[in-house]
XYZ file of C-alpha atoms in Angstrom:
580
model
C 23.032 0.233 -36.513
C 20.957 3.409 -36.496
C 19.094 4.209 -33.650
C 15.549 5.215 -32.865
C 13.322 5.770 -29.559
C 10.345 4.002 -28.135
C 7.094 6.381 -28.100
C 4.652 4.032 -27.091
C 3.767 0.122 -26.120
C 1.155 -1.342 -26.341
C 1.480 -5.098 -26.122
C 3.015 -6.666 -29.022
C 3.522 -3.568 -30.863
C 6.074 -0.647 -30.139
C 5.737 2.597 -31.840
C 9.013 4.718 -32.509
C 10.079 7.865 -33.374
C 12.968 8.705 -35.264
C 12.959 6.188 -37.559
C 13.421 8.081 -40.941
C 15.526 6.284 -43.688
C 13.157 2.881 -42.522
C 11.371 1.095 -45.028
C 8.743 -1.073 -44.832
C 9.183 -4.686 -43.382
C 12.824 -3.926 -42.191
C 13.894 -5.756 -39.106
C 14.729 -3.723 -35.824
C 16.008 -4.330 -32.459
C 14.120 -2.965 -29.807
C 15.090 -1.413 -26.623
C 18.406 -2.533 -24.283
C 17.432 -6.480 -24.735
C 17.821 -6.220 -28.347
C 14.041 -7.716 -29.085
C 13.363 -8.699 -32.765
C 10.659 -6.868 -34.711
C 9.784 -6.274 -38.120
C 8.430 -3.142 -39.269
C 4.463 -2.832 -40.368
C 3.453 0.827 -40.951
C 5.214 4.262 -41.623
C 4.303 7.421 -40.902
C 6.730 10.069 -41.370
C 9.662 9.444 -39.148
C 7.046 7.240 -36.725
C 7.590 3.379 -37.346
C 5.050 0.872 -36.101
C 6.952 -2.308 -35.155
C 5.530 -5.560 -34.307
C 7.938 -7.347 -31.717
C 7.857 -11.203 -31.775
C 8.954 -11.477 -28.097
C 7.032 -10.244 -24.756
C 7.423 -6.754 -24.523
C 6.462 -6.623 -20.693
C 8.681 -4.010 -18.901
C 9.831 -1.903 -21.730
C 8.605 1.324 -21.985
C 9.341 5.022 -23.910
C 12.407 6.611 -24.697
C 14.595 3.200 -24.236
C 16.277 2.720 -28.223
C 15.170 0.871 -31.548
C 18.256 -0.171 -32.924
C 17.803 -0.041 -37.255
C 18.977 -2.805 -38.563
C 18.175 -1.572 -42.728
C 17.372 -5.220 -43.770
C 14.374 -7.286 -44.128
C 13.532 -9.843 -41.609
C 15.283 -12.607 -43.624
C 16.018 -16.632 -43.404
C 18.762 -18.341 -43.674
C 18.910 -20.602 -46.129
C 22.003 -23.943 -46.566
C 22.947 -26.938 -45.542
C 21.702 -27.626 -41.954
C 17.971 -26.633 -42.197
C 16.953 -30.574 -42.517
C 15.414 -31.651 -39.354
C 16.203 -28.872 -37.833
C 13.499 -27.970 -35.300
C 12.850 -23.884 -35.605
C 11.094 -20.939 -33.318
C 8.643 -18.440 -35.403
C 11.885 -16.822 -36.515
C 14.376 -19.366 -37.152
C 15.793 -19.946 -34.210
C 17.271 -23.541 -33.519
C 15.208 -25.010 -30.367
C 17.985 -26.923 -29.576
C 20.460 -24.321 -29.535
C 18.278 -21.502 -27.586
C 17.637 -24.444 -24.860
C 21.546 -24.532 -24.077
C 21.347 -20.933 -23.604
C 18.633 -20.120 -22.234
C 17.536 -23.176 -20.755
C 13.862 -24.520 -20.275
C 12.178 -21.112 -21.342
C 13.299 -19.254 -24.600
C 14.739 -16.063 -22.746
C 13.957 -12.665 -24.292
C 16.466 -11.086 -26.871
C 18.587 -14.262 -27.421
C 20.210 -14.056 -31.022
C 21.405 -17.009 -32.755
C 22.093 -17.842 -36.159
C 19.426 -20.299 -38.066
C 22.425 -22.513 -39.429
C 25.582 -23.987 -37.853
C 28.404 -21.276 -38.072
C 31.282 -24.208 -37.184
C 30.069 -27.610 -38.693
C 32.247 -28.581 -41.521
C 30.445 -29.994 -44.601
C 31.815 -31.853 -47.699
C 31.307 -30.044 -50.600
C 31.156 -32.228 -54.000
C 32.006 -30.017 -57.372
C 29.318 -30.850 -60.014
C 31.012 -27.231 -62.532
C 34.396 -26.626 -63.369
C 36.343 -23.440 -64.072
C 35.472 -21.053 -67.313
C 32.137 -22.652 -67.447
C 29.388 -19.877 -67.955
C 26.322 -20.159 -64.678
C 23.865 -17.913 -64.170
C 21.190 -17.301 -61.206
C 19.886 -21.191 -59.963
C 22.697 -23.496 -61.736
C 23.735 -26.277 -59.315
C 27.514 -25.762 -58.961
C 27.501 -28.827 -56.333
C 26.200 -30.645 -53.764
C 26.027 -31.571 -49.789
C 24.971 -34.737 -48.250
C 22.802 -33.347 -45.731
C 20.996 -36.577 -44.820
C 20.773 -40.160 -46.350
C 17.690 -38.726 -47.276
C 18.231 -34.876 -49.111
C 21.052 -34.246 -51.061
C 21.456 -30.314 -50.600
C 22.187 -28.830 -54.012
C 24.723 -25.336 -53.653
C 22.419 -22.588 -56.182
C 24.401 -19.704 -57.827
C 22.093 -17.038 -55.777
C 19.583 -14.883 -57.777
C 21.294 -12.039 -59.525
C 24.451 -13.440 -60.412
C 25.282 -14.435 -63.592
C 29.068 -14.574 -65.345
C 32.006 -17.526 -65.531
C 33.326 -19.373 -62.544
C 37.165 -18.382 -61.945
C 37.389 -20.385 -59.418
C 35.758 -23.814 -57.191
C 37.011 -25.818 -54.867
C 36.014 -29.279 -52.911
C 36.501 -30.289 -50.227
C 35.050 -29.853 -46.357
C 34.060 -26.177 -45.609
C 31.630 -24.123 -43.414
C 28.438 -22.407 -44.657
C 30.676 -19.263 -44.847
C 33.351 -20.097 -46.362
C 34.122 -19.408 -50.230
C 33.863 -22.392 -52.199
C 33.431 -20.378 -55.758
C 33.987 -17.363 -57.457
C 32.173 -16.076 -60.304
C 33.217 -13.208 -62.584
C 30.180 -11.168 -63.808
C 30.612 -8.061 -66.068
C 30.899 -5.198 -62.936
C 32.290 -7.478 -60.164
C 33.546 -11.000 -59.096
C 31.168 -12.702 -56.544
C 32.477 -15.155 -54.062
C 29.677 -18.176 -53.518
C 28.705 -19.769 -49.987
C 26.881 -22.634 -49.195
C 24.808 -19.837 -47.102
C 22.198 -17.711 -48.605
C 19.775 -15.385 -47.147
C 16.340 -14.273 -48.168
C 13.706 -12.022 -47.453
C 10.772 -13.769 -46.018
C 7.852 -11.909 -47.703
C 9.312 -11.830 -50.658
C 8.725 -14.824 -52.911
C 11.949 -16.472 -54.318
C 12.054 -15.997 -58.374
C 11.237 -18.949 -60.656
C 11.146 -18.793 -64.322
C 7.187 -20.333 -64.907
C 4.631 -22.073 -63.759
C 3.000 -24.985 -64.971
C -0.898 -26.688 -64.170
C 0.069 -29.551 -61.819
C -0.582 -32.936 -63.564
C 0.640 -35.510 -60.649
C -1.043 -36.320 -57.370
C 0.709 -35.969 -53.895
C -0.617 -39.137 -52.813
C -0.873 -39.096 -49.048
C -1.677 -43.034 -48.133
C -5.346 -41.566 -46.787
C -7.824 -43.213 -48.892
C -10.609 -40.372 -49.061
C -8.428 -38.165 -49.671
C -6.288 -39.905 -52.770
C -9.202 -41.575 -53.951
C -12.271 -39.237 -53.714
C -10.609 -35.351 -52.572
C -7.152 -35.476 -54.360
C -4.587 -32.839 -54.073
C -1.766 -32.233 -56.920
C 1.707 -32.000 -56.428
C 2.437 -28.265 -56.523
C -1.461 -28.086 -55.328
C -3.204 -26.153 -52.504
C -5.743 -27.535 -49.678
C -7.723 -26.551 -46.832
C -8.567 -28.528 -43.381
C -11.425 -26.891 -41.532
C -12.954 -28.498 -38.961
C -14.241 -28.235 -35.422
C -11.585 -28.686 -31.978
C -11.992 -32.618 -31.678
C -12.409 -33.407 -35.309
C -8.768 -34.537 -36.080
C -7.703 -31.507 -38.359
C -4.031 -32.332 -36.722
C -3.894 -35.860 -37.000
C -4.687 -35.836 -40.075
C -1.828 -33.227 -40.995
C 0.575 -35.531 -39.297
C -0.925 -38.640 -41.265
C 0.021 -36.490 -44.739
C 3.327 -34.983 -43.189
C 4.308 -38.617 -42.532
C 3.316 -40.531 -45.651
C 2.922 -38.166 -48.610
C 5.353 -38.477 -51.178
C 7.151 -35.373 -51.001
C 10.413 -35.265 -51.036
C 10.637 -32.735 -48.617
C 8.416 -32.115 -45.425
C 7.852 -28.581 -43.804
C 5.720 -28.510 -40.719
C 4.659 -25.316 -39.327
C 2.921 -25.390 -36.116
C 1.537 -22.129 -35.826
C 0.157 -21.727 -32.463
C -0.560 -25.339 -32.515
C -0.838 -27.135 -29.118
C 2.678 -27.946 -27.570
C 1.233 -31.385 -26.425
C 0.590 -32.056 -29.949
C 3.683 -30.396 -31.621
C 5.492 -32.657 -28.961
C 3.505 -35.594 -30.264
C 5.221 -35.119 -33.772
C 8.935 -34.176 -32.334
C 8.393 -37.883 -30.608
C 7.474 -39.676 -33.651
C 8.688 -38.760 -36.318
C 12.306 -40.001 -35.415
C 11.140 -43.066 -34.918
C 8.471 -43.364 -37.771
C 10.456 -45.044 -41.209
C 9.666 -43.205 -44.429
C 7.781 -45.747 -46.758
C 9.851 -46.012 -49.512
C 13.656 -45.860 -48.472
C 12.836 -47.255 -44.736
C 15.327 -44.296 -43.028
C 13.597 -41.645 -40.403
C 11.104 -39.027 -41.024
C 12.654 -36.565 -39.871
C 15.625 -36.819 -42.357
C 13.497 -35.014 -44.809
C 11.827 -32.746 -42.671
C 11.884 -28.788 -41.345
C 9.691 -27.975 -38.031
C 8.725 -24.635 -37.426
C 7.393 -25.115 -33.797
C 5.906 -22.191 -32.511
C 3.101 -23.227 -30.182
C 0.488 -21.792 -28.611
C 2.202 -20.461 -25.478
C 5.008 -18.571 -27.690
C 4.428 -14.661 -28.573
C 1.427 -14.127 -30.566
C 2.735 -12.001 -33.077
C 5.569 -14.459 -34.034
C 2.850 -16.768 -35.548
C 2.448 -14.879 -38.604
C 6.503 -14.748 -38.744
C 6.323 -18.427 -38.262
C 4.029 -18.803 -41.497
C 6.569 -17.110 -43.996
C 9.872 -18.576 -42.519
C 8.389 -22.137 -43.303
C 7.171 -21.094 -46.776
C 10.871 -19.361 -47.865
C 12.407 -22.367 -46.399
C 10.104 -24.654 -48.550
C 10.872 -22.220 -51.831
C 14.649 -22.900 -51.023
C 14.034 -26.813 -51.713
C 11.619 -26.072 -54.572
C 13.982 -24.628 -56.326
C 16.798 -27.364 -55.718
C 14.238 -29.596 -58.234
C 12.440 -31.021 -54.948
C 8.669 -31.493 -54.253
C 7.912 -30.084 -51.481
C 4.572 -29.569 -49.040
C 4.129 -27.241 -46.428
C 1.470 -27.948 -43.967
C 0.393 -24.673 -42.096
C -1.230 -25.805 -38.939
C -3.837 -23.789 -38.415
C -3.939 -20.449 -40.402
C -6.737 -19.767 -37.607
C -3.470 -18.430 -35.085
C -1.864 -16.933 -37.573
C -5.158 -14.833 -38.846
C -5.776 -13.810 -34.691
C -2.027 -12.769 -34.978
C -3.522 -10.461 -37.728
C -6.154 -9.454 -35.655
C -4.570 -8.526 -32.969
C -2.222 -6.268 -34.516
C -4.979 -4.573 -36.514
C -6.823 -3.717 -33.622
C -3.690 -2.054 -31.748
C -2.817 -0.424 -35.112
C -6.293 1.205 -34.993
C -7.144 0.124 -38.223
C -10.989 -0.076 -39.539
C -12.021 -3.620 -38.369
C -13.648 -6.169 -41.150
C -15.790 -8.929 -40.457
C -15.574 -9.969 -36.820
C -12.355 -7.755 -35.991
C -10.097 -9.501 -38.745
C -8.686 -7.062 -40.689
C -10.318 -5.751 -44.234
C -6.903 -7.430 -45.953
C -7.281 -10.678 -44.139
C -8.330 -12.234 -48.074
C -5.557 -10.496 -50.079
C -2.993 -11.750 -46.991
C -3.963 -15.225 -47.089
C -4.384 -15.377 -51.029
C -0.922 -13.650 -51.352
C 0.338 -17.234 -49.000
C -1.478 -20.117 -51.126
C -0.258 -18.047 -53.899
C 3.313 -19.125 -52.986
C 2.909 -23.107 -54.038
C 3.050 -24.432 -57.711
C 4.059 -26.561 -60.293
C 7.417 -24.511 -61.579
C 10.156 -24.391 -63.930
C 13.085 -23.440 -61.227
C 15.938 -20.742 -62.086
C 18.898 -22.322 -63.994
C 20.079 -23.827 -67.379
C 19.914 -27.239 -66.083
C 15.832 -26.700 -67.117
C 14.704 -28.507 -63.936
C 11.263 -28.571 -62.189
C 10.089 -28.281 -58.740
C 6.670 -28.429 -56.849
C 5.728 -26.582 -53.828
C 2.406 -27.855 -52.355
C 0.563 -26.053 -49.296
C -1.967 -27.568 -47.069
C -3.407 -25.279 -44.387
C -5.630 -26.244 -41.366
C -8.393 -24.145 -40.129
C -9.745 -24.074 -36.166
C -13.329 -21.819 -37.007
C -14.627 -21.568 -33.564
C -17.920 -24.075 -33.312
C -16.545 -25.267 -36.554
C -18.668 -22.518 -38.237
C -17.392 -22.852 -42.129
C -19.247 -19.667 -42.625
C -16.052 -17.647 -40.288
C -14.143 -15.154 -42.771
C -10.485 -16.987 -42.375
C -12.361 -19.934 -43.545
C -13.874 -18.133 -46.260
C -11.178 -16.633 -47.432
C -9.099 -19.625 -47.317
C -11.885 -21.653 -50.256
C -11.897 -18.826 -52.249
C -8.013 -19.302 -53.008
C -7.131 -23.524 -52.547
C -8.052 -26.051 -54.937
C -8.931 -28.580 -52.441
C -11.762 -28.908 -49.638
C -11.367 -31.569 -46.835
C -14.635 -30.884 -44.847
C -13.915 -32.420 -41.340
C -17.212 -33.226 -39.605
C -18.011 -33.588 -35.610
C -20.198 -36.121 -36.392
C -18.455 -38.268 -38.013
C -15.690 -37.474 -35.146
C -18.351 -38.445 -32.287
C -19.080 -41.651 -34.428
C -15.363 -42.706 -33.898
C -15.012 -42.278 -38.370
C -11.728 -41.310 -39.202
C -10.404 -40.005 -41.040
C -13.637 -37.603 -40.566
C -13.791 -36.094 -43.838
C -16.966 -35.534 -45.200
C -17.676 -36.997 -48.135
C -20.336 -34.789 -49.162
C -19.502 -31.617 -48.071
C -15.307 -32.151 -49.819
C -14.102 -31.808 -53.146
C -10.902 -31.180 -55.312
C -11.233 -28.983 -58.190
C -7.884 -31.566 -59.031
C -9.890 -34.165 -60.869
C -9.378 -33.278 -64.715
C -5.747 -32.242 -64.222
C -5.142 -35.780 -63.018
C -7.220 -37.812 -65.323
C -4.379 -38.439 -67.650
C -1.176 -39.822 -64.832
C -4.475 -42.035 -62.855
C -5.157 -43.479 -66.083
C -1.634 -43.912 -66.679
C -0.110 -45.074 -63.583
C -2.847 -46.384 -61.770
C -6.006 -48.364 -64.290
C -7.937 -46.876 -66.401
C -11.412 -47.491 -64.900
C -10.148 -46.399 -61.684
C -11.953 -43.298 -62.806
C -15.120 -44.531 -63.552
C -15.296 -46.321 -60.238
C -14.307 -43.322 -57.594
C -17.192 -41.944 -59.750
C -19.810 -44.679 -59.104
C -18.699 -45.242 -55.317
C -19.486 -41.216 -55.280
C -22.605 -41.555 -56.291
C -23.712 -44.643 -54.111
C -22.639 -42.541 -51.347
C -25.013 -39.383 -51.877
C -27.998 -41.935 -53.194
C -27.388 -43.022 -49.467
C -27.753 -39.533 -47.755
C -30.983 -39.335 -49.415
C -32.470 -43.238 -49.307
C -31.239 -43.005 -45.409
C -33.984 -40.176 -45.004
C -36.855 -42.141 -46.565
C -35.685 -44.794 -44.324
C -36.086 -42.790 -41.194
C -39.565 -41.986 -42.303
C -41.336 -45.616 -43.270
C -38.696 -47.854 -42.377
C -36.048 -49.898 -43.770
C -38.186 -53.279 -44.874
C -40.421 -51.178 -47.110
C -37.624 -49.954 -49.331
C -36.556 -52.023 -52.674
C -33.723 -54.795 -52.790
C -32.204 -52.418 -55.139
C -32.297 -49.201 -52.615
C -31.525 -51.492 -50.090
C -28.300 -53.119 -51.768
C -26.885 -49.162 -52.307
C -27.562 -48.950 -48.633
C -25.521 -51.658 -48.021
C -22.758 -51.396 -50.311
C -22.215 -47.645 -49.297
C -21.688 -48.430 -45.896
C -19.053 -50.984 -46.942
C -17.338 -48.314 -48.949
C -17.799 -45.715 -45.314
C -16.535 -48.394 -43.188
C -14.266 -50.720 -45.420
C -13.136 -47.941 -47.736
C -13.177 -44.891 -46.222
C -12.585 -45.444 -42.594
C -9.038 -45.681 -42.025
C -6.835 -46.245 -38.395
C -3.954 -43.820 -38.601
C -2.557 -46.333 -35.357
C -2.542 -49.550 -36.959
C 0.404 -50.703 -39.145
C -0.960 -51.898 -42.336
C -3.759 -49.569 -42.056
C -1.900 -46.444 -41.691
C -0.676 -46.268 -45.445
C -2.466 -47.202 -48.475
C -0.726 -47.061 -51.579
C -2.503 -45.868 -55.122
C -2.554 -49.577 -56.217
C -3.992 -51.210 -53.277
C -6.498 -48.644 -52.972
C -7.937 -49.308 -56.654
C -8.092 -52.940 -55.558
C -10.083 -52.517 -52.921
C -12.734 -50.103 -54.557
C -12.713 -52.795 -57.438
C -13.672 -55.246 -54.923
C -16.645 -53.183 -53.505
C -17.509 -52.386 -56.883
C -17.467 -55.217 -58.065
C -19.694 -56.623 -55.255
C -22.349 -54.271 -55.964
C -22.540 -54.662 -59.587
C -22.790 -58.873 -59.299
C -25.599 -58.620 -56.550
C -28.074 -55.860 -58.821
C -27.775 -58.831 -61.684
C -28.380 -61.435 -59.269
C -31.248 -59.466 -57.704
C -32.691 -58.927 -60.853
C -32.629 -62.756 -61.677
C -34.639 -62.901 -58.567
C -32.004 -64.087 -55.998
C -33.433 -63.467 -52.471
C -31.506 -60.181 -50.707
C -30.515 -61.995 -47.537
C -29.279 -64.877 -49.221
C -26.413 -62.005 -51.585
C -25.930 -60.071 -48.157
C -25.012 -63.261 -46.102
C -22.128 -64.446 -48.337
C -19.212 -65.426 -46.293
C -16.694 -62.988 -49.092
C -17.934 -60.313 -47.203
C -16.194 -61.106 -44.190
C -12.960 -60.914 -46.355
C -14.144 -57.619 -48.213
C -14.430 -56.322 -44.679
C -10.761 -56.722 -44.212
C -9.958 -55.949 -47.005
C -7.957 -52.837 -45.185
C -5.666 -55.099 -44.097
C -3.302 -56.677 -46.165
C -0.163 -55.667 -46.576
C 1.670 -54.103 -49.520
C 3.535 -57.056 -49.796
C 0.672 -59.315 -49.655
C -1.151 -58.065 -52.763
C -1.601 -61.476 -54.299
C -4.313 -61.902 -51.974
C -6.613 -58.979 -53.787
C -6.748 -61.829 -56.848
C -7.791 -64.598 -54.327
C -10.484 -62.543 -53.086
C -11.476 -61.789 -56.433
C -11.576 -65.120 -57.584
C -13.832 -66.336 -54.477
C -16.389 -62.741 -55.225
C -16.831 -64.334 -58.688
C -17.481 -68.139 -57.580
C -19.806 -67.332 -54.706
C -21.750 -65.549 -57.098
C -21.739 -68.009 -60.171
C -23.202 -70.869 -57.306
């Protein structure tokens, strides 16, 4: 390691001298206690480093050790639920040597050094790879079967493979290329600002349905898509990323709490061992990655935190996995900017964020896709990122939150009001929207019902006549409307409180699946459109409101998967209260 010296601290960033050779983004070790830090600007032989530990007590002339390499990740078998610092550190690991507090300067590797894994051979000797063929797998968890990638850049014929059980840095193949013979680990290591290659990328076409009806139904998100969660403190912008972390249908989960509460990044550590994954009934956690770096860790690691969780994601991608990230909140991450401009010196942008804070966050949603991954095996992956968003006052109008809609596809509005009404999830209808719509048409039509289409449509429109028709109420009263303004009334707030309100605590109403939601807005639907003809005939109003069904199309929230058969019950009853 080359060495450097400390000019100047000042908090999270250390300035050193002596640093020529650097480049840009290389990883150093500062002063006797071997801190980590990345380097951020150059200047001549004067390095600006931002340290992701405290730097209290460190001061001029002690060393800068030069390490020459990015800060990277480590990427094999051993990352699933694994629970990780801002820069890959194992918490469970840094507790047994550091105890209670993470201790400045403690180095550990991201993956197990001395746990033996079997390694199955899917490629035999002579057979030509190049950069992304599968040359085997690991049985990680019941859950993810951990594919072995020929790393990028190497190409030629395998002279050699073996199986059997082995360590991530062992040699389980060699491959011949035309200057040199490279010997293949189950470990690689990547740079963490540096997107991993993939061959092309594709419009998504399939929804990552996430069990929340407003959002699957109304505000859809694609599989290889990109969201955003603003909302105020209080308006469940974390809940609800636990909700989609638990039930979307991604094969792998990446959580990364950046600067997230610890009470609430201790809420997810608790439950999702004991929470069972929908469709094989084994663990959460046996498909998922936590990045926990809470509020009360180092500031600066926050925006570390961000791009170890995104690599890490990439790495699955390109096994042939879907994948979603959810970034909670980009808010942390963006003061972690901040901050760092402002002791950089740098000419502030709106309200002290730096004038790259757009390119920086565009350059992160940029990362997710629908793509065709390296390899001759012609497989696809699908890396999806949903970010949450803390604007203080929930001001939408802040830049980070700017910023963010100018990039993602997808707008989940979350409202106070709604929040202080006890609604949740509290989405807002008519502030959300997914620019997902047409790229889905086709699989919802497919997979789902045809007119499934039609009616998220109508129920959207029943729902904004109501914003307005609720005003004119306010003003002359309810009794002097029509029966017809006053059935949309009705029937929207059946669709707000049987349709859209959902309890993310109770059992059966936790998770809605695709099917069973198009049931239930048939239902509605199909309410509405037999009480307009009957209201037309000239059936009193009180008499279509007061049908018993509507108990049952209250509840319609519910039934079980299992119980399905009931939908078709209900149905049949709609029709025969209506026909006497």
């Amino acid at each position: 390691m080359k060495e450097a010296r400390i000019a100047k601290v000042s908090g999270p960033l250390v300035i050193a001298g002596g640093c020529l050779g650097a480049k840009m983004f290389d990883m150093v070790r500062v002063s006797e206690k071997k801190l980590i830090g990345e380097i951020i600007e150059l200047k001549g032989e004067e390095a600006s480093i931002q340290v992701y530990e405290e730097t209290a007590g460190i001061g001029p002339g002690e060393p800068v050790y030069l390490t020459g390499e990015p800060l990277s990740v480590e990427l094999g078998p051993g990352l699933v639920s694994e629970i990780y610092d801002g820069i890959q550190r194992p918490l469970d690991v840094l507790q047994g040597v550091s105890g209670e507090f993470i201790a400045r300067g403690v180095d550990v590797p991201g993956l197990n050094r001395t746990k033996k894994w079997h390694f199955k051979a899917l490629r035999k000797p002579q057979e030509q790879v190049s950069a992304g063929d599968i040359i085997g797998e690991v049985e990680e968890t019941p859950l993810i079967k951990h594919k072995i990638m020929v790393p990028p850049g190497v190409n030629g014929e395998i002279s050699d493979i073996k199986e059997g059980e082995f360590n991530i840095q062992e040699c389980i193949a060699r491959v011949k290329g035309a200057s040199a013979t490279h010997e293949i680990t189950m470990m690689q290591r990547w740079p963490v600002r540096k997107p991993r290659p993939i061959k092309e990328k594709f419009a998504p076409v399939e929804p990552l349905t996430t069990g929340q009806r407003v959002i699957d139904t109304f505000f859809p998100i694609a599989k290889g898509g990109t969201a955003c969660i603003p909302g105020p403190f209080g308006a469940g912008k974390t809940v609800t990323m636990h909700e989609i972390a638990k039930w979307s249908d991604a094969q792998v989960i990446v959580y990364v709490a950046c600067g997230e509460r610890g009470n609430e990044c201790a809420d997810l550590l608790l439950s999702f061992p004991d929470l069972k994954d929908p469709r094989t009934g084994r663990p959460l956690l046996e498909r998922t990655v936590i990045v926990a770096n809470t509020s009360n860790m180092p500031v600066a690691a926050r925006e570390a935190s961000i791009y170890t969780g995104i690599t890490i994601a990439e790495y699955f991608r390109d096994m042939g996995y879907s994948v979603a990230v959810m970034a909670d909140s980009t808010s942390r991450w963006a003061e972690a900017l901040r901050e760092m401009s402002g002791r950089l010196e740098e000419m502030p942008g709106e309200e002290g964020y730096p004038a790259y804070l757009s390119s920086k966050i565009a350059e992160f949603y940029e990362r997710a896709g629908k793509v065709a991954c390296l390899g001759s095996e012609g497989r696809g992956g699908a890396l999806s990122i949903m970010g949450a968003v803390s604007p203080p006052g929930g001001d939408l109008s802040d830049p980070v939150v700017q910023a963010t809609l100018r990039v993602v596809k997808v707008f989940w509005g979350l409202d106070d009001k709604l929040a202080n009404a006890r609604h949740f999830p509290a989405i807002n209808w008519l502030l959300s929207y997914s620019l997902y719509h047409d790229n889905l048409r086709e699989f919802l039509k497919n997979n789902v019902a045809e007119e499934f289409i039609g009616l998220r449509a109508e129920a959207m429109r029943l729902l904004e006549e109501e914003s307005s028709l609720l005003e004119i109420a306010h003003l002359v009263g309810i009794e002097s409307l029509s029966f017809e303004d006053r059935l949309v009334l009705e029937v929207a707030k059946s669709i707000r409180e049987d349709f859209l309100h959902q309890n993310a605590f109770h059992e059966v109403d936790t998770y809605t699946s695709l099917a069973k939601q198009y049931r239930m807005l048939k239902i509605i639907m199909e309410f509405y459109r037999l009480s307009r003809e009957k209201i037309k005939e000239g059936v009193e109003f009180e008499r279509i409101i007061g049908l018993p069904v509507r108990e049952k199309i209250s509840r319609l929230k519910y039934i079980a998967e299992a119980d399905m058969g009931h939908f078709k019950e209900i149905e049949e009853e709609l029709a025969r209260s209506f026909q006497a």
